[in-house]
Amino acid sequence: MAASTATGKASAAATKARCDAMSAVLADSWWTVGLRGVLGILFGLICLLTPGLALEVFVILFAAYMLVDGVFAIASGIKAARNGERWGLLILEGIVDLAAGTVAVLWPAITLVALIWIVAIWAIVSGALMLGAAFTLNLDHGRWWLALGGIASLIFGVLLVIQPLIGAVVLTMWIGAYALVFGIFLLVLAFQLHSKKEERERKAPPAAKKA
C-alpha cells in the first residue's frame, strides 16, 4: 500500500514537472500563439465582410491561412523539442493544417461539398489535438483558453458534418465566425502566456536572467 502511494505521488510529481516545463516553453513562444490569433481574426473578418467571395478565391484564402497557421503551430512545437520537452500534439496540429492547406492548393477546382468535408475533417482532428495539448498546459498559463479553441474547432467540424450541403456563402460565414472566435481565444491565451513569462523573469535570480 505504501509502495503504491509512493508510486502515485512520484507519478503526479513527474506529471506536474512536465506540465511546468511545457508551460514555460509555450510561454517563451507566446508571440507565435499571438500571431496565430491575429491571423485567425483577420481571416475571420475577411470571410464575414466578404461572404460573396468566389469559391476559387475562398479556397486560396483558406489554403493560405492553413499553411501559415500550420507553420506557426509547428514552430511552437519545435521550440519545445529543442528544450528537451515533448509537444507532439501541437506539431501534429500544425501538420494537419499544412495537409489541409496543401490539398486546397493542389486541388484548386475542388467542389463545394468536397471542400466542406475537408474543412470538417481538419476542424475535428485539429480540435481534438488542441484539446489534448491543453491538458499538458498549467491552469494559470491559460489551459482553458487553449481548450476552448479546441472545443470551438470540434463544434465547427461537427456542424459541417451534420450540414454538408450548405451553400458557399453560408460556408464562408461559418468559417469566418469560427476563425474570429478561435483567433480571439488564441490572442487571449498569448497575453496570458506573456504575462506568466514576465512574472517568471521577475522572480528569476539575477544570474539566471543574465544566462
PDB file of C-alpha atoms in Angstrom, residues 16 32 52 131 156 200:
ATOM      1  CA  LYS A  16       3.441  18.325 -12.741  1.00  0.00           C
ATOM      2  CA  THR A  32       3.709  32.646 -32.119  1.00  0.00           C
ATOM      3  CA  GLY A  52     -19.867  36.539 -51.566  1.00  0.00           C
ATOM      4  CA  LEU A 131      -7.825  19.866 -26.683  1.00  0.00           C
ATOM      5  CA  PHE A 156     -17.449  23.715 -36.034  1.00  0.00           C
ATOM      6  CA  ARG A 200       8.771  34.225 -14.188  1.00  0.00           C
TER       7      ARG A 200
END
